[in-house]
Short mmCIF file of C-alpha atoms in Angstrom, two decimals:
data_model
loop_
_atom_site.label_atom_id
_atom_site.label_comp_id
_atom_site.label_asym_id
_atom_site.label_seq_id
_atom_site.Cartn_x
_atom_site.Cartn_y
_atom_site.Cartn_z
CA MET A 1 -0.02 -0.01 -0.01
CA SER A 2 1.44 3.38 -0.96
CA ILE A 3 1.83 6.21 1.54
CA TRP A 4 -0.91 8.21 -0.21
CA GLY A 5 -3.20 5.22 0.03
CA LYS A 6 -2.68 5.11 3.74
CA ILE A 7 -3.21 8.83 4.21
CA THR A 8 -6.37 8.90 2.08
CA ARG A 9 -7.93 5.93 3.91
CA THR A 10 -7.00 7.38 7.34
CA ILE A 11 -8.52 10.83 6.79
CA SER A 12 -11.58 9.51 5.03
CA ILE A 13 -13.18 8.91 8.47
CA VAL A 14 -13.59 12.68 8.85
CA PRO A 15 -16.04 13.27 5.99
CA ILE A 16 -17.82 9.98 6.66
CA THR A 17 -18.36 10.94 10.30
CA PHE A 18 -19.83 14.31 9.26
CA LEU A 19 -21.94 12.72 6.55
CA PHE A 20 -23.53 10.40 9.13
CA SER A 21 -24.17 13.26 11.53
CA LEU A 22 -25.68 15.87 9.19
CA TYR A 23 -29.06 15.56 10.89
CA LEU A 24 -27.53 16.54 14.22
CA LEU A 25 -25.99 19.67 12.82
CA ILE A 26 -29.41 21.02 11.87
CA SER A 27 -31.12 19.96 15.19
CA ASP A 28 -31.62 22.06 18.26
CA LYS A 29 -28.75 22.38 20.68
CA GLN A 30 -28.99 20.36 23.83
CA ASP A 31 -28.05 21.00 27.45
CA ILE A 32 -25.86 17.83 27.77
CA SER A 33 -22.12 17.75 28.56
CA ILE A 34 -19.87 17.20 25.61
CA GLY A 35 -18.33 14.08 27.19
CA SER A 36 -21.78 12.45 27.73
CA MET A 37 -22.84 13.34 24.20
CA LEU A 38 -19.56 11.83 22.87
CA THR A 39 -20.00 8.69 24.91
CA HIS A 40 -23.57 8.14 23.75
CA ARG A 41 -22.69 8.68 20.12
CA ILE A 42 -20.13 5.90 20.24
CA LEU A 43 -21.28 3.47 22.97
CA GLY A 44 -24.55 2.06 24.15
CA GLN A 45 -25.71 1.92 27.73
CA VAL A 46 -27.15 -1.04 29.62
CA GLY A 47 -28.29 -1.65 33.19
CA GLY A 48 -30.24 0.37 35.67
CA GLU A 49 -29.06 3.37 37.71
CA SER A 50 -27.10 1.19 40.15
CA SER A 51 -25.44 -1.05 37.52
CA LYS A 52 -25.13 1.26 34.53
CA ALA A 53 -22.50 0.21 32.06
CA PHE A 54 -21.28 1.47 28.73
CA VAL A 55 -20.84 -1.16 26.07
CA LEU A 56 -20.04 -1.27 22.36
CA VAL A 57 -23.09 -1.73 20.22
CA LEU A 58 -22.97 -3.19 16.72
CA SER A 59 -24.96 -0.31 15.21
CA ASN A 60 -22.21 2.14 16.21
CA LEU A 61 -19.24 0.18 14.83
CA LEU A 62 -19.06 1.68 11.33
CA TYR A 63 -15.65 3.30 12.16
CA LEU A 64 -14.35 -0.20 13.13
CA VAL A 65 -15.66 -1.91 10.03
CA LEU A 66 -14.20 0.76 7.75
CA PHE A 67 -10.81 0.58 9.44
CA ASN A 68 -10.71 -3.14 9.15
CA ILE A 69 -11.64 -2.95 5.45
CA PHE A 70 -9.07 -0.23 4.77
CA PHE A 71 -6.19 -1.86 6.65
CA GLY A 72 -7.21 -5.47 7.04
CA ASN A 73 -4.56 -6.50 4.46
CA ILE A 74 -1.73 -4.07 5.26
CA ILE A 75 0.35 -6.93 6.53
CA SER A 76 -1.21 -9.94 4.71
CA GLU A 77 -0.78 -8.31 1.30
CA GLU A 78 2.99 -8.84 1.66
CA PHE A 79 2.22 -12.58 1.55
CA ARG A 80 0.26 -12.37 -1.63
CA PHE A 81 2.92 -10.62 -3.62
CA SER A 82 6.69 -10.68 -3.23
CA SER A 83 6.62 -12.93 -0.15
CA VAL A 84 9.42 -15.13 -1.59
CA TYR A 85 11.67 -12.13 -2.37
CA LEU A 86 10.81 -10.35 0.84
CA PHE A 87 11.29 -13.20 3.24
CA SER A 88 14.43 -14.57 1.57
CA ARG A 89 15.93 -11.12 2.44
CA LEU A 90 14.68 -10.71 5.97
CA LYS A 91 17.10 -11.63 8.76
CA ASN A 92 14.49 -11.46 11.42
CA ARG A 93 10.80 -11.93 10.70
CA LYS A 94 9.68 -10.91 14.22
CA VAL A 95 11.27 -7.51 13.89
CA TRP A 96 9.67 -7.04 10.53
CA PHE A 97 6.24 -7.89 11.93
CA TYR A 98 6.65 -5.64 14.95
CA LYS A 99 7.52 -2.75 12.59
CA LYS A 100 4.45 -3.39 10.45
CA ALA A 101 2.23 -3.83 13.51
CA SER A 102 3.62 -0.62 15.10
CA GLU A 103 2.95 1.24 11.85
CA MET A 104 -0.62 0.00 11.97
CA LEU A 105 -0.98 1.04 15.63
CA MET A 106 0.21 4.51 14.73
CA ILE A 107 -2.30 4.68 11.85
CA ALA A 108 -5.04 3.41 14.27
CA SER A 109 -4.11 6.21 16.75
CA ILE A 110 -4.31 8.89 14.06
CA TYR A 111 -7.54 7.47 12.69
CA THR A 112 -9.04 7.40 16.22
CA LEU A 113 -7.91 10.97 16.85
CA LEU A 114 -9.60 12.14 13.66
CA PHE A 115 -12.68 10.13 14.41
CA LEU A 116 -13.05 11.39 17.97
CA GLY A 117 -12.02 14.90 16.90
CA SER A 118 -14.78 14.97 14.35
CA ASN A 119 -17.27 13.73 16.92
CA ILE A 120 -16.16 16.28 19.55
CA PHE A 121 -16.59 19.06 16.93
CA ILE A 122 -20.13 17.81 16.26
CA CYS A 123 -20.92 17.54 20.01
CA MET A 124 -19.60 21.08 20.60
CA PHE A 125 -21.84 22.29 17.82
CA CYS A 126 -24.85 20.43 19.26
CA SER A 127 -24.37 21.30 22.93
CA ILE A 128 -24.81 24.61 24.70
CA ARG A 129 -22.10 23.60 27.23
CA LYS A 130 -18.33 24.21 26.95
CA ILE A 131 -15.62 21.58 27.20
CA GLU A 132 -14.77 20.60 30.80
CA ILE A 133 -12.00 18.57 32.37
CA ASN A 134 -14.22 15.52 32.64
CA ASP A 135 -14.87 15.64 28.90
CA ILE A 136 -11.12 15.43 28.31
CA LYS A 137 -10.91 12.41 30.55
CA VAL A 138 -13.72 10.75 28.59
CA PHE A 139 -11.89 11.60 25.31
CA LEU A 140 -8.65 9.97 26.61
CA VAL A 141 -10.45 6.84 27.78
CA LEU A 142 -12.33 6.51 24.43
CA PHE A 143 -9.11 7.13 22.57
CA GLY A 144 -7.45 4.20 24.36
CA LEU A 145 -10.47 1.92 23.99
CA ILE A 146 -11.03 2.54 20.28
CA THR A 147 -7.34 2.46 19.33
CA MET A 148 -6.97 -0.84 21.16
CA ILE A 149 -10.01 -2.34 19.44
CA LEU A 150 -8.86 -1.20 16.00
CA ALA A 151 -5.31 -2.39 16.47
CA ILE A 152 -6.24 -5.83 17.81
CA THR A 153 -9.03 -6.63 15.35
CA THR A 154 -7.02 -5.45 12.36
CA THR A 155 -3.92 -7.40 13.42
CA LEU A 156 -6.08 -10.52 13.87
CA ILE A 157 -7.68 -10.04 10.50
CA ASN A 158 -4.26 -9.69 8.87
CA LEU A 159 -2.91 -12.79 10.61
CA VAL A 160 -5.90 -14.99 9.81
CA SER A 161 -5.89 -13.69 6.21
CA ILE A 162 -2.36 -15.05 5.61
CA ARG A 163 -3.54 -18.65 5.95
CA LEU A 164 -7.31 -18.47 5.32
CA GLY A 165 -7.92 -15.48 3.05
CA SER A 166 -9.54 -12.10 3.73
CA THR A 167 -13.17 -13.26 3.70
CA THR A 168 -12.70 -16.01 6.29
CA ALA A 169 -10.57 -13.62 8.38
CA PHE A 170 -13.30 -10.96 8.48
CA ILE A 171 -16.03 -13.50 9.25
CA THR A 172 -13.98 -15.15 12.03
CA VAL A 173 -12.98 -11.93 13.73
CA TYR A 174 -16.44 -10.44 13.51
CA ILE A 175 -18.04 -13.52 14.96
CA CYS A 176 -15.71 -12.99 17.91
CA VAL A 177 -16.65 -9.32 18.07
CA VAL A 178 -20.36 -10.15 18.10
CA ILE A 179 -19.85 -12.78 20.79
CA LEU A 180 -17.83 -10.35 23.01
CA VAL A 181 -20.47 -7.61 22.50
CA PHE A 182 -23.21 -10.07 23.43
CA ILE A 183 -21.32 -11.12 26.54
CA SER A 184 -20.87 -7.50 27.44
CA LEU A 185 -24.59 -6.80 27.03
CA GLU A 186 -25.69 -9.87 28.92
CA HIS A 187 -22.93 -9.72 31.54
CA GLU A 188 -25.25 -9.65 34.50
CA ASN A 189 -27.05 -12.73 33.35
CA ILE A 190 -23.91 -14.88 33.00
CA PRO A 191 -23.42 -17.30 35.88
CA PHE A 192 -20.39 -16.61 38.16
CA LEU A 193 -19.18 -13.69 36.03
CA GLY A 194 -22.29 -11.63 36.33
CA LYS A 195 -21.94 -11.32 40.10
CA TYR A 196 -18.76 -9.38 39.79
CA TYR A 197 -18.86 -6.01 38.10
CA TYR A 198 -15.15 -5.77 37.59
CA THR A 199 -14.94 -8.94 35.51
CA ARG A 200 -16.38 -6.79 32.77
CA VAL A 201 -12.92 -5.31 32.55
CA PHE A 202 -11.55 -8.46 30.98
CA ASN A 203 -13.93 -8.06 28.04
CA PRO A 204 -12.08 -5.69 25.79
CA LEU A 205 -15.31 -4.63 24.11
CA SER A 206 -16.95 -3.19 27.16
CA GLY A 207 -16.32 0.47 27.96
CA VAL A 208 -16.04 -0.23 31.66
CA ALA A 209 -13.39 2.47 32.23
CA LEU A 210 -16.02 5.08 31.41
CA ASN A 211 -18.15 4.00 34.35
CA LEU A 212 -15.34 4.78 36.69
CA SER A 213 -15.41 8.50 36.15
CA GLU A 214 -14.43 9.26 39.75
CA ASN A 215 -11.70 6.61 39.99
CA LEU A 216 -8.72 7.85 37.96
CA ILE A 217 -6.42 5.02 39.20
CA ALA A 218 -8.84 2.38 38.11
CA GLN A 219 -9.17 4.05 34.72
CA CYS A 220 -5.35 4.06 34.34
CA ILE A 221 -5.16 0.40 35.32
CA ILE A 222 -7.72 -0.43 32.61
CA LEU A 223 -5.77 1.57 30.00
CA VAL A 224 -2.63 -0.38 31.00
CA TYR A 225 -4.68 -3.54 30.46
CA TYR A 226 -5.51 -2.36 26.95
CA LEU A 227 -1.79 -1.82 26.32
CA VAL A 228 -1.00 -5.29 27.64
CA LEU A 229 -3.64 -6.74 25.27
CA ILE A 230 -2.15 -5.00 22.26
CA THR A 231 1.37 -6.05 23.23
CA LEU A 232 0.30 -9.64 23.70
CA THR A 233 -1.42 -9.66 20.28
CA PHE A 234 1.75 -8.32 18.67
CA ILE A 235 4.02 -10.85 20.48
CA LEU A 236 1.76 -13.76 19.50
CA GLY A 237 1.59 -12.42 15.95
CA GLY A 238 5.34 -12.17 15.74
CA ASN A 239 5.77 -15.78 16.95
CA TYR A 240 3.21 -16.94 14.39
CA ILE A 241 4.92 -15.13 11.52
CA ASN A 242 8.31 -16.45 12.65
CA GLY A 243 7.14 -20.02 12.50
CA ILE A 244 5.13 -20.22 9.28
CA ASP A 245 6.42 -21.58 6.02
CA ILE A 246 6.53 -19.09 3.22
CA ALA A 247 5.49 -19.66 -0.36
CA LEU A 248 4.17 -23.22 -0.11
CA ILE A 249 1.83 -23.86 -3.01
CA ASP A 250 -1.73 -25.01 -2.26
CA CYS A 251 -1.16 -28.69 -2.38
CA GLU A 252 1.75 -28.40 0.04
CA SER A 253 -0.06 -26.26 2.67
CA VAL A 254 -0.85 -27.87 5.98
CA MET B 1 34.89 -18.57 -0.27
CA HIS B 2 31.25 -19.32 0.73
CA TYR B 3 29.97 -22.64 1.79
CA ILE B 4 26.72 -24.48 2.53
CA GLU B 5 26.35 -27.33 4.84
CA THR B 6 23.26 -29.30 5.67
CA ARG B 7 23.12 -32.10 8.28
CA ASN B 8 20.40 -34.70 8.23
CA LEU B 9 17.88 -32.30 6.78
CA ASN B 10 14.31 -33.48 6.82
CA LYS B 11 11.03 -31.71 5.92
CA GLU B 12 7.67 -33.29 6.45
CA LEU B 13 4.50 -31.92 4.91
CA LYS B 14 1.05 -33.53 5.37
CA GLY B 15 2.64 -36.71 6.69
CA ASN B 16 5.03 -37.01 3.68
CA LEU B 17 8.75 -36.66 3.90
CA VAL B 18 9.50 -34.21 1.08
CA LEU B 19 13.20 -33.95 2.07
CA LYS B 20 14.84 -37.06 3.51
CA ASP B 21 18.10 -36.90 5.33
CA VAL B 22 19.70 -34.40 2.95
CA ASN B 23 23.41 -33.90 3.65
CA LEU B 24 25.13 -31.27 1.54
CA ASN B 25 28.61 -29.83 1.65
CA LEU B 26 29.05 -27.14 -1.06
CA ARG B 27 32.06 -24.85 -1.46
CA GLY B 28 31.83 -21.53 -3.26
CA ASP B 29 34.32 -22.16 -6.05
CA LYS B 30 31.97 -24.22 -8.14
CA ILE B 31 28.61 -23.99 -9.83
CA TYR B 32 26.39 -26.76 -8.53
CA GLY B 33 23.45 -28.24 -10.32
CA ILE B 34 20.53 -30.32 -9.28
CA VAL B 35 18.30 -32.44 -11.51
CA GLY B 36 15.20 -34.49 -10.74
CA LYS B 37 11.62 -35.13 -11.71
CA ASN B 38 8.79 -32.72 -10.88
CA GLY B 39 7.90 -33.08 -7.22
CA SER B 40 11.25 -34.69 -6.26
CA GLY B 41 12.01 -31.93 -3.70
CA LYS B 42 14.41 -29.61 -5.58
CA THR B 43 12.32 -26.43 -5.01
CA MET B 44 11.61 -27.46 -1.41
CA LEU B 45 15.39 -27.75 -0.83
CA PHE B 46 15.88 -24.21 -2.20
CA ARG B 47 13.10 -22.92 0.02
CA VAL B 48 14.82 -24.41 3.11
CA LEU B 49 18.27 -23.11 2.19
CA SER B 50 16.87 -19.60 1.65
CA GLY B 51 15.08 -19.43 4.96
CA LEU B 52 11.49 -19.53 3.56
CA VAL B 53 10.66 -22.95 4.99
CA ARG B 54 11.70 -24.36 8.37
CA PRO B 55 13.03 -27.86 8.28
CA SER B 56 11.31 -30.53 10.46
CA SER B 57 14.70 -31.62 11.65
CA GLY B 58 18.37 -31.17 10.82
CA LYS B 59 20.55 -28.15 10.36
CA VAL B 60 21.33 -25.72 7.62
CA LEU B 61 24.56 -23.69 7.89
CA LEU B 62 25.51 -20.91 5.53
CA ASP B 63 29.17 -19.88 5.98
CA GLY B 64 29.10 -21.67 9.32
CA ASN B 65 26.06 -19.77 10.65
CA GLU B 66 23.05 -21.91 11.46
CA ILE B 67 19.81 -20.49 10.03
CA HIS B 68 16.21 -21.17 11.16
CA VAL B 69 17.16 -20.73 14.81
CA GLU B 70 17.29 -17.11 15.96
CA LYS B 71 17.37 -15.77 12.42
CA HIS B 72 15.92 -17.18 9.27
CA ASN B 73 18.74 -15.91 7.12
CA ALA B 74 22.34 -15.47 8.05
CA ALA B 75 23.70 -14.34 4.68
CA LYS B 76 22.94 -12.42 1.45
CA ILE B 77 20.80 -14.69 -0.66
CA GLY B 78 19.59 -14.31 -4.22
CA LEU B 79 16.66 -16.59 -5.04
CA VAL B 80 14.59 -17.44 -8.10
CA ILE B 81 11.90 -20.07 -7.62
CA GLU B 82 8.63 -21.00 -9.29
CA ASN B 83 5.35 -19.39 -8.13
CA ALA B 84 7.10 -16.23 -6.97
CA SER B 85 5.67 -12.90 -8.06
CA LEU B 86 6.21 -9.17 -7.72
CA TYR B 87 3.61 -6.47 -7.19
CA PRO B 88 1.68 -6.51 -10.41
CA ALA B 89 0.68 -2.82 -10.21
CA PHE B 90 4.26 -1.50 -9.97
CA THR B 91 6.97 -1.26 -12.58
CA GLY B 92 10.03 -3.56 -12.50
CA LEU B 93 12.24 -0.82 -11.21
CA LYS B 94 9.78 0.11 -8.40
CA ASN B 95 9.45 -3.49 -7.39
CA LEU B 96 13.20 -3.98 -7.11
CA MET B 97 13.65 -0.69 -5.31
CA LEU B 98 11.17 -1.79 -2.65
CA LEU B 99 13.15 -4.99 -2.18
CA ALA B 100 16.46 -3.12 -2.13
CA LYS B 101 15.18 -0.90 0.67
CA ILE B 102 14.74 -3.94 3.00
CA ASN B 103 18.50 -4.22 3.72
CA ASN B 104 19.81 -1.10 2.05
CA TYR B 105 22.79 -2.94 0.59
CA ILE B 106 22.57 -1.06 -2.69
CA VAL B 107 21.46 2.24 -4.23
CA GLU B 108 19.17 2.88 -7.23
CA GLU B 109 22.06 2.95 -9.73
CA GLU B 110 22.93 -0.68 -8.88
CA VAL B 111 19.33 -1.73 -9.21
CA ARG B 112 19.22 -0.15 -12.70
CA ASP B 113 22.48 -1.93 -13.55
CA ALA B 114 21.00 -5.27 -12.52
CA ILE B 115 17.95 -4.71 -14.69
CA LYS B 116 20.08 -3.74 -17.72
CA ARG B 117 22.23 -6.85 -17.18
CA VAL B 118 19.23 -9.07 -17.80
CA GLY B 119 18.40 -7.19 -21.03
CA LEU B 120 15.50 -5.12 -19.73
CA ASP B 121 15.01 -1.35 -19.70
CA PRO B 122 14.94 0.10 -16.13
CA ASP B 123 12.89 3.11 -17.39
CA ASP B 124 10.21 0.87 -18.86
CA LYS B 125 6.91 2.40 -17.62
CA ARG B 126 4.98 -0.85 -18.01
CA VAL B 127 3.77 -2.47 -14.83
CA VAL B 128 4.79 -6.03 -14.09
CA ARG B 129 1.20 -7.21 -14.85
CA LYS B 130 1.85 -6.35 -18.44
CA TYR B 131 5.14 -8.18 -18.71
CA SER B 132 5.48 -11.32 -20.81
CA LEU B 133 6.60 -14.58 -19.07
CA GLY B 134 10.13 -14.05 -20.37
CA MET B 135 10.22 -10.48 -19.01
CA LYS B 136 8.94 -11.71 -15.63
CA GLN B 137 11.68 -14.31 -15.51
CA ARG B 138 14.34 -11.77 -16.36
CA ILE B 139 13.20 -9.30 -13.75
CA ALA B 140 13.18 -12.18 -11.20
CA ILE B 141 16.79 -12.91 -12.05
CA ALA B 142 17.62 -9.17 -11.79
CA GLN B 143 16.19 -9.10 -8.21
CA ALA B 144 18.26 -12.18 -7.40
CA ILE B 145 21.61 -10.67 -8.49
CA MET B 146 21.16 -7.00 -7.78
CA GLU B 147 22.59 -7.09 -4.22
CA LYS B 148 25.61 -9.23 -5.26
CA PRO B 149 24.53 -12.12 -3.10
CA ASP B 150 26.86 -14.59 -1.46
CA PHE B 151 24.48 -17.45 -2.34
CA LEU B 152 22.47 -17.73 -5.53
CA PHE B 153 19.70 -20.29 -5.71
CA LEU B 154 18.16 -20.54 -9.13
CA ASP B 155 15.25 -22.80 -9.85
CA GLU B 156 14.74 -23.21 -13.62
CA PRO B 157 16.41 -19.89 -14.39
CA THR B 158 16.06 -20.25 -18.16
CA ASN B 159 12.35 -21.03 -18.12
CA ALA B 160 10.31 -19.04 -20.69
CA LEU B 161 13.42 -17.37 -22.08
CA ASP B 162 14.29 -17.02 -25.75
CA ALA B 163 17.73 -17.99 -27.04
CA GLU B 164 19.17 -14.53 -26.36
CA GLY B 165 17.73 -14.59 -22.86
CA VAL B 166 19.15 -18.04 -22.18
CA GLU B 167 22.61 -16.89 -23.23
CA ILE B 168 22.32 -13.76 -21.04
CA VAL B 169 21.33 -15.80 -18.00
CA ARG B 170 24.14 -18.37 -18.56
CA ASN B 171 26.72 -15.56 -18.75
CA ILE B 172 25.26 -13.97 -15.61
CA ILE B 173 25.62 -17.36 -13.79
CA ARG B 174 29.23 -17.64 -14.84
CA GLU B 175 29.97 -14.05 -13.86
CA GLU B 176 28.41 -14.49 -10.44
CA ALA B 177 30.40 -17.61 -9.73
CA LYS B 178 33.56 -15.84 -10.87
CA ARG B 179 32.63 -12.96 -8.47
CA GLY B 180 32.66 -15.53 -5.62
CA ALA B 181 29.00 -16.39 -5.17
CA LEU B 182 28.05 -19.98 -4.56
CA VAL B 183 25.63 -20.81 -7.32
CA PHE B 184 23.19 -23.67 -6.96
CA LEU B 185 20.84 -24.14 -9.84
CA ALA B 186 18.07 -26.59 -10.65
CA SER B 187 17.05 -27.20 -14.21
CA HIS B 188 15.15 -29.61 -16.42
CA ASN B 189 17.25 -28.27 -19.28
CA VAL B 190 20.12 -30.81 -19.49
CA GLU B 191 22.11 -28.42 -21.59
CA ASP B 192 22.15 -25.79 -18.79
CA ILE B 193 23.44 -28.37 -16.32
CA ASP B 194 26.06 -29.77 -18.76
CA ILE B 195 27.38 -26.34 -19.87
CA LEU B 196 27.37 -24.59 -16.50
CA CYS B 197 27.75 -26.97 -13.60
CA ASP B 198 30.96 -28.30 -12.14
CA GLU B 199 29.13 -30.77 -9.90
CA THR B 200 25.67 -32.19 -10.21
CA PHE B 201 23.29 -33.79 -7.79
CA LYS B 202 20.14 -35.75 -8.38
CA MET B 203 16.96 -35.39 -6.32
CA ALA B 204 14.59 -38.35 -6.15
CA GLU B 205 11.66 -38.59 -3.77
CA GLY B 206 13.26 -36.18 -1.35
CA SER B 207 16.64 -37.85 -1.27
CA LEU B 208 19.81 -36.31 -2.67
CA TYR B 209 22.37 -38.23 -4.62
CA GLN B 210 25.67 -37.19 -6.11
CA GLU B 211 25.74 -37.56 -9.88
CA ALA B 212 28.89 -38.76 -11.55
CA ARG B 213 30.09 -36.50 -14.34
CA GLU B 214 31.85 -37.97 -17.33
#
């Protein structure tokens, strides 16, 4: 993928976000904080007053689907073309993979920044309130959550694509996304897990950090957890790339 | 002088042993050839020697450095094998420049020289998708030689080439061996093996045998 291809795909989220929010820009302004408006635009909410939780809902995942389509082959395309010539030159496949994955993480960060930035602009336009310190905290948590989800899902799609092709990779990863979203929505009804609110934290697709608005330390711990998840995905991906056989023809593939 | 050593090299795929106890000891002052029927394991041997495929057991040493342990490659390798392709939407020069940037051993001028050596025009604006089979083979050889590799593994290098192309490639092989590269080539073309190779092996059902030369 050329550098211009990456730039175009990354910034395309800005006009797409505005396109899908045109109706808001012509609506009356509301007396809601920008942080709340931002959260409700991106996440859904479940539970009563005492057990309120923010979760990802499938209807609000367009930004995720687009990113996966745009960058779901940024690593796997190297295996479709030039893999023989590339991998016969590489001294260390893990280092190559980490560089590719880090590039994708950086693109995910910029994409998330543009996506959230566009949404904040829309929220500022639609709210009579000004930005407060709590809104910035919400922005940072959402930035961490969305970047993590984009990075992990896209890495997994790339890795699965290498062996099974793009279509199977997308289907597999999105089945996992749907299952995790379902578990997040039905958390309280799950035996054993449902009793403990903090076990939600281990589901990467639940926005549990946002429910901890007074507890900064807990939010930081959860953001570190996201970082650990990304690191683990990259390490496992590197080990996988290091071990696979390159350029086997179909009848030879295991 | 470069050398290759393999010790009890085995590779199993889908329950079949495609390489069986291959022991090689090649020294860089000769051109080595390998012959064998389709499916005998020649290409698989080249894939293992070039770091693309990990052996099921055994060792591969290039200039004394074992590969497939910490690193997949320990040396500069030039490789041409079947079913390899370049980015179809890029020109030959752009493809080779992308590959040259991996290790930064050479600059653009040297890439252009390699393309000219195989009889192609480095300023050809056509993308690889529009190349003939012969042109694709030539550009593949250009990518193999452009970084002046220590080891050159060529699988059917004269495939799809016209008479002029065959002569160009044979000269390149001789020049590379003279430069000090260890050249190991596989070919169904008996003439290539007879004219070029100092020593020949035969591959049959994954096993390697030395062929006597008259």
